[in-house]
Coordinates of C-alpha atoms and ligand atoms in Angstrom, one line a residue:
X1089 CA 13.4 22.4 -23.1
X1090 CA 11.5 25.6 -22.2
X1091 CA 8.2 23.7 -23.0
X1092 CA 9.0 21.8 -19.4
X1093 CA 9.9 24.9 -17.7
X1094 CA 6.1 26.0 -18.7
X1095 CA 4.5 22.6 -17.7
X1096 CA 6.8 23.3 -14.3
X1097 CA 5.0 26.7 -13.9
X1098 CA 1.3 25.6 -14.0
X1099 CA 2.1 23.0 -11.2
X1100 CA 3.9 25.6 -9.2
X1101 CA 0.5 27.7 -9.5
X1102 CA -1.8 25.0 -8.3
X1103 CA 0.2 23.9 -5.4
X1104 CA 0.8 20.8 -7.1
X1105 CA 4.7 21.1 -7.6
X1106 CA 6.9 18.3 -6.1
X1107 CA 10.4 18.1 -4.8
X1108 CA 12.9 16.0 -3.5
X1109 CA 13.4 16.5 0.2
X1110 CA 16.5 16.2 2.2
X1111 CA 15.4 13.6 5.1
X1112 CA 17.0 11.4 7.3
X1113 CA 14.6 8.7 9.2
X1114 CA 16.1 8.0 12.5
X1115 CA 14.1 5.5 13.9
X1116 CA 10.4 7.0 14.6
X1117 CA 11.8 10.2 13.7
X1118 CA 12.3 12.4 10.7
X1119 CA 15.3 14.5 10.5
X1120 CA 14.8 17.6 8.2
X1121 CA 15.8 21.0 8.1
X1122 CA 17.6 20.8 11.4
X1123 CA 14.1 19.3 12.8
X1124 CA 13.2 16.4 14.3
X1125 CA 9.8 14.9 13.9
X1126 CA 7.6 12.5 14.6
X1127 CA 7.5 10.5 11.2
X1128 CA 3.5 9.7 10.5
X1129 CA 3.9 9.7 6.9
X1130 CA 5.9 6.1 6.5
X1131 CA 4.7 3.0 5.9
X1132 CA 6.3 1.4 8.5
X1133 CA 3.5 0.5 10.7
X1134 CA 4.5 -2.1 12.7
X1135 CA 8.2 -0.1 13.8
X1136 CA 9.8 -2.7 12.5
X1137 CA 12.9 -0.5 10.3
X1138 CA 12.8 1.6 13.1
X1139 CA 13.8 -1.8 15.1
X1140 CA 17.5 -1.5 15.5
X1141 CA 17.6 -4.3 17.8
X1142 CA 15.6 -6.7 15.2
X1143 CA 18.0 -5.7 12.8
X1144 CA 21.4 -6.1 14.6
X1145 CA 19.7 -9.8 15.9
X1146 CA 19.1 -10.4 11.9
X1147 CA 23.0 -10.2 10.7
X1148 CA 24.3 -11.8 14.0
X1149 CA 22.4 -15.0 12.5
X1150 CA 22.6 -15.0 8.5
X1151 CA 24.7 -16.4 7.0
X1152 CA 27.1 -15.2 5.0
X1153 CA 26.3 -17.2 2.3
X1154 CA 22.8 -15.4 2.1
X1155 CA 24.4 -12.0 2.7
X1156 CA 25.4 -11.3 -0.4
X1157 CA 24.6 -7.8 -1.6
X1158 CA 23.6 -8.4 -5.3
X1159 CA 22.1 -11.1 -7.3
X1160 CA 24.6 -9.8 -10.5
X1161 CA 21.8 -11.4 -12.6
X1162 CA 18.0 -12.2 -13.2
X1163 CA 16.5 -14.7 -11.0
X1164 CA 15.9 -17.0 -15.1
X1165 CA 19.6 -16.7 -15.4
X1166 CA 22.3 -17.1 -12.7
X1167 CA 20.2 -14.8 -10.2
X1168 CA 18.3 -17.5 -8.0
X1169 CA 20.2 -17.9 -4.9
X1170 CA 18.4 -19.9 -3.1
X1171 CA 16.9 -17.8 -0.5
X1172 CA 13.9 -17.2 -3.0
X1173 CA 13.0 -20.3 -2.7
X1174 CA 12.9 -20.6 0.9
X1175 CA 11.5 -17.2 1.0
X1176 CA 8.5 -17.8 -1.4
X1177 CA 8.1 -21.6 0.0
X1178 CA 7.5 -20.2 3.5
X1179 CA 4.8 -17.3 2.0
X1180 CA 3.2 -20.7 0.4
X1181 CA 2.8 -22.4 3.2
X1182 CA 2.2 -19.8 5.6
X1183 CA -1.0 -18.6 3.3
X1184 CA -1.9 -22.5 3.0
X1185 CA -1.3 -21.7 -1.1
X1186 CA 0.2 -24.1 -3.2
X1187 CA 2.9 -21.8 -5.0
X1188 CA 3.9 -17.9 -3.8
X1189 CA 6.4 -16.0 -6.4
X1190 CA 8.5 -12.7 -5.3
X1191 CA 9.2 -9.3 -7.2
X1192 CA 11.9 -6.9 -7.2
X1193 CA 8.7 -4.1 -6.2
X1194 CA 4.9 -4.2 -5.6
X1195 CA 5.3 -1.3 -8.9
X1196 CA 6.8 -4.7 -10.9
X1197 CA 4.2 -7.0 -9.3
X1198 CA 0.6 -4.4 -10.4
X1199 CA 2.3 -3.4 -13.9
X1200 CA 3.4 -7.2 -14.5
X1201 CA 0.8 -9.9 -13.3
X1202 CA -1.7 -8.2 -15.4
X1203 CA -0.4 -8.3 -19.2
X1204 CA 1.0 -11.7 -18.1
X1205 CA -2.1 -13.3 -17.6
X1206 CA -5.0 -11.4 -19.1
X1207 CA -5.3 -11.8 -22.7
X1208 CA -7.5 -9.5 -25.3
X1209 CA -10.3 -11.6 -25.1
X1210 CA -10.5 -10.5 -21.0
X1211 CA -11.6 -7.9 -19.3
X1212 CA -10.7 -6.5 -16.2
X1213 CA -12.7 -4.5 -13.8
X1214 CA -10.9 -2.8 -11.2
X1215 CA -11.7 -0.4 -8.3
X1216 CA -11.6 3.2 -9.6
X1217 CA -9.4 4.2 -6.8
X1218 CA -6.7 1.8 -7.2
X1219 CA -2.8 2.5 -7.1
X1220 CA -1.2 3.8 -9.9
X1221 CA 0.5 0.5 -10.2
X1222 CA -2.4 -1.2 -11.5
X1223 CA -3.4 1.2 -13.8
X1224 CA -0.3 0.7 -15.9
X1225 CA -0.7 -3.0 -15.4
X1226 CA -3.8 -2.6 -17.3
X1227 CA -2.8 0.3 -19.7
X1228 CA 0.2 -2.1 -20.4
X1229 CA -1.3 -5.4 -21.2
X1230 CA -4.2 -6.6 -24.1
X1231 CA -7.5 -7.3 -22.3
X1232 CA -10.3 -4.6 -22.5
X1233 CA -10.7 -2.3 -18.9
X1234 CA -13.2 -0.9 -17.0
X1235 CA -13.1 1.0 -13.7
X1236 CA -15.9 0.3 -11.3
X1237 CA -17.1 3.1 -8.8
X1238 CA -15.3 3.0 -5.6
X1239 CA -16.3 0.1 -3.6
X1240 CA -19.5 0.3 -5.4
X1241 CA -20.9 -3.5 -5.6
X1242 CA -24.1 -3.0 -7.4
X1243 CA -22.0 -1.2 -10.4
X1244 CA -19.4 -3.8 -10.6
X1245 CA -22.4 -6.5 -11.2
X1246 CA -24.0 -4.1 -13.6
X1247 CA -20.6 -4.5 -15.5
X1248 CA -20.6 -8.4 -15.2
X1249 CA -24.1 -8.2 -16.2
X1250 CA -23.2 -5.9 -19.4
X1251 CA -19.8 -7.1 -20.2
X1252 CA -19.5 -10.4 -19.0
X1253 CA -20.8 -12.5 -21.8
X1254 CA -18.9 -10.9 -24.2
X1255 CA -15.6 -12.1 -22.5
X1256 CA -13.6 -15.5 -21.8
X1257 CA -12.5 -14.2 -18.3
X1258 CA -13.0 -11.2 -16.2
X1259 CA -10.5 -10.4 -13.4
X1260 CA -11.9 -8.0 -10.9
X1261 CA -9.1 -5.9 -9.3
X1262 CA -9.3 -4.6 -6.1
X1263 CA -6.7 -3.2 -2.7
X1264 CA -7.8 -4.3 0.4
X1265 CA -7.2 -1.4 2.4
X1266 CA -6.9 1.6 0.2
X1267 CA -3.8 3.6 -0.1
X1268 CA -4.9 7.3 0.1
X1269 CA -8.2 6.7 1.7
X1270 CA -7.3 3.9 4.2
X1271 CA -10.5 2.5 3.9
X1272 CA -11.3 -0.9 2.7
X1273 CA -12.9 -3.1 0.3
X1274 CA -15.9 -6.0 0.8
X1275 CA -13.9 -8.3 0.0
X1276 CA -16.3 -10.9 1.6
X1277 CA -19.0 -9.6 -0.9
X1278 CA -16.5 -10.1 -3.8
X1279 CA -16.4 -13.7 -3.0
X1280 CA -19.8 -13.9 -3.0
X1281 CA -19.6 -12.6 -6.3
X1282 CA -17.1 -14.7 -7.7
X1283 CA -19.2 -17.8 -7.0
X1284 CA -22.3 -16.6 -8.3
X1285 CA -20.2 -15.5 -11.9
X1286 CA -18.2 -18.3 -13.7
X1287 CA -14.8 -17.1 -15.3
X1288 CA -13.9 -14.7 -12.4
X1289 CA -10.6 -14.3 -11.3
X1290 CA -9.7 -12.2 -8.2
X1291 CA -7.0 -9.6 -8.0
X1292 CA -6.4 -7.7 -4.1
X1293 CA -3.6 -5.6 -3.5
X1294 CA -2.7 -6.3 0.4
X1295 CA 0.1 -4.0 0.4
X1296 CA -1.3 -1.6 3.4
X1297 CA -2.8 -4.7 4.9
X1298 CA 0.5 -7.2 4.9
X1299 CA 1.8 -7.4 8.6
X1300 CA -0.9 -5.8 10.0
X1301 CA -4.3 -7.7 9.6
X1302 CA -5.6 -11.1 10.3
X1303 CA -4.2 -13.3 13.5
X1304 CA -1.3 -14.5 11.6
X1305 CA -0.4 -11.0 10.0
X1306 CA -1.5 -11.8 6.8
X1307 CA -4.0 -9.4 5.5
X1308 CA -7.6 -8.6 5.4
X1309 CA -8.0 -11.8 3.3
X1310 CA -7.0 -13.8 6.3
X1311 CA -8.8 -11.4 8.3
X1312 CA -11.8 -12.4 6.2
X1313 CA -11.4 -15.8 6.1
X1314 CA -11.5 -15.9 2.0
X1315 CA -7.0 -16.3 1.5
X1316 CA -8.2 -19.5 -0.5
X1317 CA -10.6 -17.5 -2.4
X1318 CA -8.4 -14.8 -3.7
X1319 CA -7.0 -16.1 -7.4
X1320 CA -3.9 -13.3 -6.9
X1321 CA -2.8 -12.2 -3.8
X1322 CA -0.5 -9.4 -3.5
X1323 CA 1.3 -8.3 -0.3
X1324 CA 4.5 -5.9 -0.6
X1325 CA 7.7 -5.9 1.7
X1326 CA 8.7 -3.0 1.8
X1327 CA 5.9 -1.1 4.1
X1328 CA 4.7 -3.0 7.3
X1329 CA 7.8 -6.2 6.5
X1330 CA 10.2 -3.2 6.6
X1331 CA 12.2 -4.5 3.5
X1332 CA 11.5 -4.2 -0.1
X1333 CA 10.1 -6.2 -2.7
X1334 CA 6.5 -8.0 -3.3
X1335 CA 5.5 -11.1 -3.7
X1336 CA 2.1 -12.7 -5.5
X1337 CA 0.0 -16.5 -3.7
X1338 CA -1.5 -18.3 -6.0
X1339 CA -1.7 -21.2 -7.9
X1340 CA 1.4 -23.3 -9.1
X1341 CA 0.2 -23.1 -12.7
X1342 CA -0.3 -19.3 -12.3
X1343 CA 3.4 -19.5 -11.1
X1344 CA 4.7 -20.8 -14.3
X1345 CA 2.9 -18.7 -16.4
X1346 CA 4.7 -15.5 -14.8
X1347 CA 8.2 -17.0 -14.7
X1348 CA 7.4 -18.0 -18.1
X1349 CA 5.8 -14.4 -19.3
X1350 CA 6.2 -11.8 -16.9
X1351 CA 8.4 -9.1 -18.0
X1352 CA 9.2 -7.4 -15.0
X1353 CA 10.0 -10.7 -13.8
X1354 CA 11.9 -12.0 -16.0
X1355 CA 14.3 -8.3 -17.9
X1356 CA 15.6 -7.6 -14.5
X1357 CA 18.2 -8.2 -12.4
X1358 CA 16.7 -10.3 -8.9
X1359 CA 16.9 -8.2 -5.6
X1360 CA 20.0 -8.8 -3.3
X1361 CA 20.1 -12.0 -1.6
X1362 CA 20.1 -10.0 1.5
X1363 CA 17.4 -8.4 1.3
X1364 CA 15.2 -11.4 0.6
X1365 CA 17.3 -12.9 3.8
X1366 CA 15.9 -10.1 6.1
X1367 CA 12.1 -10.2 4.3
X1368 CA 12.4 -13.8 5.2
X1369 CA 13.7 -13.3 8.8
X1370 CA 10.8 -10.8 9.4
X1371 CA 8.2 -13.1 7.9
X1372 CA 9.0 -15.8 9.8
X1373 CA 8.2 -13.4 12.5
X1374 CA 5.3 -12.0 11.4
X1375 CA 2.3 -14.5 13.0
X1376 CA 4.0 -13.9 16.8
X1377 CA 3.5 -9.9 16.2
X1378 CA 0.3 -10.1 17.6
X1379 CA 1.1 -7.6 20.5
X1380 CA 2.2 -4.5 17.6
X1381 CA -1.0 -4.9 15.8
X1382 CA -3.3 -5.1 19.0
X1383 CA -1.8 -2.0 19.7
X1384 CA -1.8 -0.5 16.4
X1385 CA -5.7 -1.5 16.2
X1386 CA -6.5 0.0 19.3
X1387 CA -4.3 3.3 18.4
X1388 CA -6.1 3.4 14.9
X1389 CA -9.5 3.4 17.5
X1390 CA -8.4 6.5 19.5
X1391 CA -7.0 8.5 16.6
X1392 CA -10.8 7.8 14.8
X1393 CA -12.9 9.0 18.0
X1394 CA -11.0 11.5 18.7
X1395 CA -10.9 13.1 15.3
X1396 CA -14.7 12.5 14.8
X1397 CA -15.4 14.4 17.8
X1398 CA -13.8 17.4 16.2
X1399 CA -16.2 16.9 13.3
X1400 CA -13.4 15.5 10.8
X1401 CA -15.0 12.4 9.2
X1402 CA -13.7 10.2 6.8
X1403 CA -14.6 6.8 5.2
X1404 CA -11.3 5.2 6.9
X1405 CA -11.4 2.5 10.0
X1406 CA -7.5 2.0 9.8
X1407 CA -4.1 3.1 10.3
X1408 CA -4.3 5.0 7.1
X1409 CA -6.3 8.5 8.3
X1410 CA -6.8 10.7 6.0
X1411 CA -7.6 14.0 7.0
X1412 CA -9.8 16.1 3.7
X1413 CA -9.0 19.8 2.9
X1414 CA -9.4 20.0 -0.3
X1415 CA -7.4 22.7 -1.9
X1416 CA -3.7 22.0 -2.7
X1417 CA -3.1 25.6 -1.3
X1418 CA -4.5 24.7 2.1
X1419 CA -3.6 21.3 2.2
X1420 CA 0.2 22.6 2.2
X1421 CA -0.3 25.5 4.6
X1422 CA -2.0 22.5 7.2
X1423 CA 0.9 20.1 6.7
X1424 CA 3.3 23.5 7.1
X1425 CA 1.8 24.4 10.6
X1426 CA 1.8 20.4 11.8
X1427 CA 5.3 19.7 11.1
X1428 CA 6.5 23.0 13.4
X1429 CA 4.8 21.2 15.6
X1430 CA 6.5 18.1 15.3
X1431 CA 4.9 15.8 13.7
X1432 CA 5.8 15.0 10.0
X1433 CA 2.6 14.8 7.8
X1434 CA 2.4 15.0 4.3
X1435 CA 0.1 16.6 1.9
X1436 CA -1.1 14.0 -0.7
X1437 CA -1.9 15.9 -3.7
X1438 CA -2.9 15.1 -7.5
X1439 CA -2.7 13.6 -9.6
X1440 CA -2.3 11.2 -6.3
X1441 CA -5.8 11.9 -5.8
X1442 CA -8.5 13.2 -7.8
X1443 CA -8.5 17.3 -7.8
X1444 CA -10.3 19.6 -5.2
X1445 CA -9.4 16.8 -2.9
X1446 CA -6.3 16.7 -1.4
X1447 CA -6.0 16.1 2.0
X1448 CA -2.9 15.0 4.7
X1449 CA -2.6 11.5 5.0
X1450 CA -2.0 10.0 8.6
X1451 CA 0.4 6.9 9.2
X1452 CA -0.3 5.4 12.3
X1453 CA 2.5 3.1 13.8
X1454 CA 2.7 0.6 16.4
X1455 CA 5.7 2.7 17.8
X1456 CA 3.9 5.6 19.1
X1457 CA 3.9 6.1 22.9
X1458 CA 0.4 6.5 24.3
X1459 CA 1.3 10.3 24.6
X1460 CA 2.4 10.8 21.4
X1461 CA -0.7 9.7 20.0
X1462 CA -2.6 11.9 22.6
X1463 CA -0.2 15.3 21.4
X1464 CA -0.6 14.5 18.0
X1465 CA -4.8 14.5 18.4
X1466 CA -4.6 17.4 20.3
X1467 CA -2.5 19.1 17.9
X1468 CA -4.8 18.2 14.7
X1469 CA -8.2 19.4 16.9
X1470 CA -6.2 22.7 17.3
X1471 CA -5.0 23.1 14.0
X1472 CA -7.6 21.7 11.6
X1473 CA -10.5 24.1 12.0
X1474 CA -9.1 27.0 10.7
X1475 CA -8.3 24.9 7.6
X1476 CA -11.6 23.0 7.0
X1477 CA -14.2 25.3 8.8
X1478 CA -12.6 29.0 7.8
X1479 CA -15.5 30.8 7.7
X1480 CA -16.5 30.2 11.2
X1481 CA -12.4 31.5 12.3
X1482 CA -11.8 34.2 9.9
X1483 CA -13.0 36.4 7.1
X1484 CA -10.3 36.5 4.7
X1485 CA -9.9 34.1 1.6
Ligands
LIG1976 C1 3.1 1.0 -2.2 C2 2.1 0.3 -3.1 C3 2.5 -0.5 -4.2 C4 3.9 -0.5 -4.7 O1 4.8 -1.2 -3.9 P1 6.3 -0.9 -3.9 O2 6.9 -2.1 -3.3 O3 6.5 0.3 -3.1 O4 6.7 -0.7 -5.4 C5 1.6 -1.2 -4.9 N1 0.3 -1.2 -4.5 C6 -0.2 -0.5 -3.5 C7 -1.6 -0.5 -3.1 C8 0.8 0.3 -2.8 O5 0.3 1.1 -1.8

C-alpha cells in the first residue's frame, strides 16, 4: 500500500490533507479539543437540531408505532411503513405537486434521478459549480453531458442552440443557492428558457434553500414563484429540516419511473421509520417558521454590510458566506486563528472547490444572538486582513 502513503504525502504538502475530527455539537456549540465554539460551519440554519425542546415535544407525541428504529428492508420490499406515505403526501400537497418521493440521502437523490430518467439519446446541461452529487449522477447514467459556465445564461443557450437538435430531451441542472458559494441561480430566467425551448426538463437542487426561502419555507422556487415550473425538485432533510434524507416533487409518472428504475431507490434498505416521523413533524412545521427566517434574512444582511465594509466581497446574498483566501496554506492558518477565538469555521478546500481558491465558508443560523453575530464580524474585520491583504501588514511570505 505504500503507493497510498505517497498519494497521502502530496496532499499533506498542499494543505489539502483531511481528517476525521473528534466533535461533539451541543446545541449551537461545537465541543472540540476541550473548546467550546460557536458552530458556523453546520447546516442547521434554522436551530432546529439544536432545538431540544422541539425534539422532546416530537417523541412525547409519536407514536410508537411510527418509532421504530429500522425499516429491516427496502421501501419495494417489506420497508414501506407507512409514514412515507404520509410523509411524501404532505411534501405533495404542500408544493401543490401531484406526486413527491423520498430518499435515504440528497447523495442517493443527485447520483439516482439522473441515470433513471435520462437516456443516451439526452443530454444534460448542468451548472459547472454543482455538488458533487450531481456529477456522479451524470458520470453514472447514459445521456451525453455538458457543464455550462457558472450561472452563465447566454452559454447555456449557446449549448441549446449547438446541441439541442441533436437530442430527444435536454435536462438543464442547476442548485438554487449554491453550496460553496452561497450564491444563487436565475432561476426565473431558466423558466423563461424552458418555454422558449421544447424538450426541456428542469433539474434544481434546493438543498441550502429547503426551510429557509419562500413564505411557506419551501425554497427559492417558491420564493420565485416557478414550484410548478420546476420538472424535478430536490430539497434535502437533513440541513435546515434537521433530519436526514431527501426527497424529489414532481410528476406522478416521473414517480413511477424512479420506484420502477432508480437504483438507489430501490438496492437499499428505507430510512428508519423514525426518522421519516420527525422529518414529517418538522415539515409540518415548516410554513409557521416565518419568525427564524426573518431573522436569519436580516442576520445574512448584517453579516454582508458589515463584511463589505472591510473590503471582503463575494458573489453570495445568503446565509452561506464565503469568505476567499485562496491558498490552502492560508486558508487553514485563518480558520486556526478564528476558532481560538471561538467561533468554529471551516476551511473548504479542493477538490471541494476549484484550486487557488479556497476560502472559509460561513454558516449563518437563526440561533445566533444579536451579539454573537456582532463578535463574530468584529472578529473576521480583525483577523482577515492579514490573510487577504498581507502586503499592506507584513513583509514576509
Ligand atoms: C448536502 C447536499 C447534498 C447531499 O445531501 P445529503 O442529504 O447530505 O446526502 C446534495 N446537494 C447539495 C447541493 C448539497 O449541498
Amino acid at each position: 500500500m505504500d503507493f497510498l502513503q505517497s498519494q497521502l504525502e502530496a496532499l499533506k504538502a498542499t494543505g489539502n490533507y483531511r481528517t476525521l475530527a473528534h466533535a461533539e455539537q451541543e446545541g449551537r456549540y461545537l465541543l472540540k479539543e476541550g473548546r467550546r465554539m460557536l458552530n458556523l460551519s453546520s447546516n442547521d440554519y434554522l436551530g432546529l437540531a439544536a432545538d431540544h425542546a422541539l425534539y422532546a415535544d416530537f417523541l412525547r407525541q409519536v407514536s410508537p408505532r411510527w418509532s421504530l428504529p429500522s425499516s429491516s428492508s427496502s421501501r419495494l420490499l417489506t420497508g414501506n411503513h407507512p409514514v412515507f406515505d404520509e410523509l411524501e403526501a404532505t411534501l405533495a400537497r404542500l408544493y401543490g405537486a401531484e406526486a413527491a418521493l423520498t430518499f435515504n440521502s440528497g447523495y442517493d437523490a443527485n447520483t439516482g434521478i439522473l441515470p433513471a430518467l435520462a437516456g443516451k439519446d439526452d443530454l444534460i446541461l448542468a451548472d459547472k459549480l454543482v455538488h458533487a452529487s450531481l456529477i456522479d449522477g451524470m458520470r453514472l447514467g447514459q445521456a451525453h453531458w455538458i457543464r455550462y459556465r457558472h450561472n452563465d445564461l447566454s452559454h447555456l443557450e449557446r449549448l441549446l442552440k449547438q446541441e439541442g437538435e441533436a437530442h430527444q430531451r435536454i435536462f438543464i441542472v442547476t442548485e438554487s443557492i449554491f453550496s460553496m458559494d452561497g450564491d444563487e441561480a436565475p432561476l426565473r430566467e431558466l423558466v423563461e428558457l424552458k418555454r422558449r425551448y421544447p424538450h426541456i426538463i428542469l433539474y434544481v437542487d434546493e438543498a441550502h434553500a429547503f426551510g429557509l426561502r419562500g413564505s411557506k419555507g419551501l425554497g427559492c422556487a417558491e420564493e420565485a414563484g416557478v414550484t410548478s415550473d420546476i420538472d424535478l425538485l430536490v430539497g434535502t432533510l437533513g440541513k435546515a429540516a434537521a433530519s436526514a434524507g431527501a426527497f424529489v416533487v414532481c410528476r406522478q409518472s416521473v414517480r413511477d419511473s424512479l420506484v420502477n428504475r432508480m437504483r438507489p431507490f430501490i438496492f437499499t434498505t428505507a430510512l428508519p421509520p423514525l426518522v421519516a416521523a420527525w422529518s414529517l413533524y418538522v415539515i409540518r412545521r415548516l410554513p409557521e417558521m416565518k419568525d427564524k427566517r426573518r431573522r436569519l434574512a436580516c442576520m445574512t444582511r448584517y453579516v454582508h454590510e458589515a463584511l463589505q465594509a472591510q473590503g471582503i466581497s463575494t458573489a453570495s446574498h445568503s446565509h452561506i458566506v464565503p469568505i476567499p483566501v485562496g491558498r490552502s496554506g492560508d486558508t487553514i492558518r485563518l480558520a486556526e486563528q478564528v476558532q481560538r477565538r471561538g467561533f468554529y469555521l471551516l476551511p473548504v478546500r479542493p477538490p471541494t472547490v476549484p484550486e487557488g481558491t479556497s476560502r472559509l465558508r460561513l454558516s449563518l443560523r437563526a440561533d445566533l444572538t444579536d451579539e454573537e453575530v456582532k463578535n463574530l464580524t468584529h472578529e473576521l474585520a480583525a483577523s482577515t486582513p492579514f490573510i487577504l491583504h498581507p502586503k499592506q501588514h507584513h513583509t514576509d511570505s
